[in-house]
């Protein structure tokens, strides 16, 4: 269980957004995320997680996005850990930082 | 990699994949049947261009569709894709439309100029095919001069500063003893080694018996792959070897029609690049519904996504990881699709192979053949770059 990993709680209080080089593709089971820079593919198997990720850009914090999606408090650590692992693989970036990524004008945002 | 809140009730990802996706993950697109080489084991029996090949405009329309479906990248092959005069144009068109490109080449058109062009595009990956770590072993299969061509291409790419080039090897009886040499060669060029399985597809059917690894070599290869883990790519093509014990990294599942498919040069859509045969033809991108219609609604793909019975393999304790192996390998060797792989590590495939007709009349023949007529004495071994089913770099490190 990733719930005992250090840190995920702290992440919930920051504002996150998908890395500008990441695309999200809806699928019957949830969604695929593809990072055009690292060429990594990630699978989001829980539709609620997909919805949280979709709401991140508008939410003041990850915690707020979870609240929008009516995630019960008891489940917050699990979702926090899932978001933390997305951040570790650079699929998510902190919102304040996102403007710094340069796409070299390729159109592949 | 999978991200989900930990939850034991969630189905495993492979189970979700078996039901199919809205768009493929691992799409191979062979741009032309034309090839400067004539490899003995060419999976697509390439050689001559087909006059019905997609035009530039049609190819761009396919790219538009892929963009709309959010197919993140395509594995481009052939034939030799770079001999298409519009190759570079299509490459730029794809990457400008959010479709990354990984292409396979024998290296013939990789000059210092094209190497710089490739290196300058962040969304292009290239893999150079080589089937021997020495000219003797390679050229016997891929034709005279092909080793030098591949090494020249690797040199140009390295000098252009291209990162993450793949050195792609189809494993045979003759080159498995060279596996450490391949690794050293890849390291020398700063490239990543990619080893894939020889399938009896295309012209590969004619040479499969003499080229396929021995049982002992399969075991050695399995141990070698376990030792090297994620540093070596495999296109998830050796999952039948998982039955030796531990699962290899990657997706242990036949993805044909579920996550994998092929668009061939004339626009025909097959379940897998190793399954170019009417039996696995799902439709054509020129059909009314386009590629999207074929992928989402073709009766063949629906059938491949339905639960499989496992047949004779069901009672095998390794079925969970091996899944009975490769559909194309079974089909082209004339074995039942719901039984063991011809290279089943428990030897069940061998037993079935031994019972086939000795004249080969009970094996399906490829329905499509663009091999050039042999004009030279048979000492010259012809080729096309074996294009792999999957380029796995996004899936490497991924464990369901
Ligand atoms: S038919 Fe074989 S090569 Fe094709 S996806 Fe299935 S296992 Fe892979
Ligand atoms: S019997 Fe079938 S499932 Fe078992 S190892 Fe052989 S091919 Fe794989």
Short mmCIF file of C-alpha atoms and ligand atoms in Angstrom, two decimals, chain B residues 199 239 254-256 260 272 274 325-328 389, ligand 1:
data_model
loop_
_atom_site.label_atom_id
_atom_site.label_comp_id
_atom_site.label_asym_id
_atom_site.label_seq_id
_atom_site.Cartn_x
_atom_site.Cartn_y
_atom_site.Cartn_z
CA UNK B 199 7.94 -15.19 -35.67
CA UNK B 239 6.07 -13.43 -22.66
CA UNK B 254 -1.29 -11.08 -26.85
CA UNK B 255 -2.44 -7.59 -27.71
CA UNK B 256 -3.63 -8.37 -31.25
CA UNK B 260 -2.06 -3.75 -31.04
CA UNK B 272 -1.06 -7.48 -35.60
CA UNK B 274 2.89 -10.41 -37.56
CA UNK B 325 1.80 -17.46 -26.30
CA UNK B 326 1.64 -15.78 -29.71
CA UNK B 327 -1.41 -16.10 -31.93
CA UNK B 328 0.54 -15.39 -35.11
CA UNK B 389 4.88 -5.36 -32.93
S1 LIG C 1 -0.08 -12.27 -32.45
FE1 LIG C 1 1.92 -12.55 -31.46
S2 LIG C 1 3.11 -10.77 -32.12
FE2 LIG C 1 0.96 -10.28 -32.48
S3 LIG C 1 0.26 -9.23 -30.62
FE3 LIG C 1 -0.21 -11.41 -30.37
S4 LIG C 1 1.57 -12.23 -29.27
FE4 LIG C 1 2.19 -10.25 -30.13
#
